[in-house]
Coordinates of C-alpha atoms in Angstrom, one line a residue:
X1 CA -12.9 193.6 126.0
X2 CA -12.9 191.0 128.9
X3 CA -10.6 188.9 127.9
X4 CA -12.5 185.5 127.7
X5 CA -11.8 182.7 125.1
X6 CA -14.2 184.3 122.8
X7 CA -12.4 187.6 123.0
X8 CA -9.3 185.4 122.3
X9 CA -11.0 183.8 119.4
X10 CA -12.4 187.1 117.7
X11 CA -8.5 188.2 118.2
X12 CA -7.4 185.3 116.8
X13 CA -9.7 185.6 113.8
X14 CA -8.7 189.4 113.1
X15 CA -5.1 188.3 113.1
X16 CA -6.3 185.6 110.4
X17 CA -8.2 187.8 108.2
X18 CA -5.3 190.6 108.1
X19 CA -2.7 188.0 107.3
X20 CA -5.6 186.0 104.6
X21 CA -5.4 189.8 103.0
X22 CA -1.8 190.6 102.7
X23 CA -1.1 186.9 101.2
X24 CA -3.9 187.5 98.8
X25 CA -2.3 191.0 97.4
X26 CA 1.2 188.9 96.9
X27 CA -0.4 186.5 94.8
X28 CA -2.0 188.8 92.8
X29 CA 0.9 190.8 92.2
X30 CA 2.6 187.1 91.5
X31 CA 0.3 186.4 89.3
X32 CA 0.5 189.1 87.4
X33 CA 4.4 188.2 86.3
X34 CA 4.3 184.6 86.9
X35 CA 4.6 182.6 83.0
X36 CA 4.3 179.1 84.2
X37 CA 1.2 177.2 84.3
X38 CA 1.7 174.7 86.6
X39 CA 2.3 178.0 89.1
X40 CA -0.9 179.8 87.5
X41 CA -3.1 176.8 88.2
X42 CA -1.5 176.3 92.1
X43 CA -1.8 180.0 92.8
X44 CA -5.7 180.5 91.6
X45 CA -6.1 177.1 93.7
X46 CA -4.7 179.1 96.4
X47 CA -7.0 181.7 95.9
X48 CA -9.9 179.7 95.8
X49 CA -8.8 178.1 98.9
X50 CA -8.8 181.3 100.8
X51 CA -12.0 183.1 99.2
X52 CA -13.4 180.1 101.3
X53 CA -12.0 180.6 104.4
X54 CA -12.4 184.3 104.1
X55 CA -16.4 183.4 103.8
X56 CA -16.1 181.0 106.6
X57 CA -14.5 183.5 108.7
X58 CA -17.2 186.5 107.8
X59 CA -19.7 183.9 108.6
X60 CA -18.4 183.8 112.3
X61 CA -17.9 187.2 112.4
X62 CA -21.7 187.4 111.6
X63 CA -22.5 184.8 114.1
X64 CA -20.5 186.7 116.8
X65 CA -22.6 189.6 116.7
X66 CA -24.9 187.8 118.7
X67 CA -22.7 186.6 121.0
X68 CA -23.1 188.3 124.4
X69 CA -20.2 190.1 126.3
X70 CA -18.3 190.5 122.8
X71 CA -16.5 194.2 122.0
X72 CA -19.3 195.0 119.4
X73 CA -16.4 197.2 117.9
X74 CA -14.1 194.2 117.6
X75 CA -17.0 192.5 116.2
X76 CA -17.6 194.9 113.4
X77 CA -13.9 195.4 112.7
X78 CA -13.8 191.1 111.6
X79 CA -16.4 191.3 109.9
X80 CA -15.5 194.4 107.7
X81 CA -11.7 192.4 107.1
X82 CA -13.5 189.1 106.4
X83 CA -16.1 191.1 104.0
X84 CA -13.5 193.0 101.7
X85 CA -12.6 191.5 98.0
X86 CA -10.0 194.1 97.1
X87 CA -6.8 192.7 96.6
X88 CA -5.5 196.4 96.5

């Protein structure tokens, strides 16, 4: 990589997408043994809230293909993180 602000960016946006995963398992797992509604209802808001950013985020990753100078390796590595639904 060369180190320019996009490389920074598509970093940046890994970093995002890894951490948008591992928050994602918790809830699920939290979900799974949480009894209060009021807590259901905030954590599948949660959810929602980041299925949205993770489609934002593939959509860049998309974009960024594009994008000259770019690893195409780095490339393809956000867009596979932004493009998985498993919560396993």
């Amino acid at each position: 990589m060369n180190d320019g602000p996009a490389d920074s960016l598509l970093g940046s946006l890994c970093r995002e997408m890894g951490k948008l995963l591992s928050r994602r398992r918790q809830i699920a797992t939290q979900l799974t043994r949480c009894r209060d509604a009021g807590l259901i209802r905030r954590l599948q808001g949660e959810l929602q809230r980041m299925a949205l950013r993770q489609a934002e985020v593939h959509a860049v990753g998309l974009a960024l293909r594009r994008a000259p100078g770019l690893d195409p390796f780095s490339v393809a590595f956000l867009v596979e993180l932004s493009r998985r639904h498993s919560l396993a």
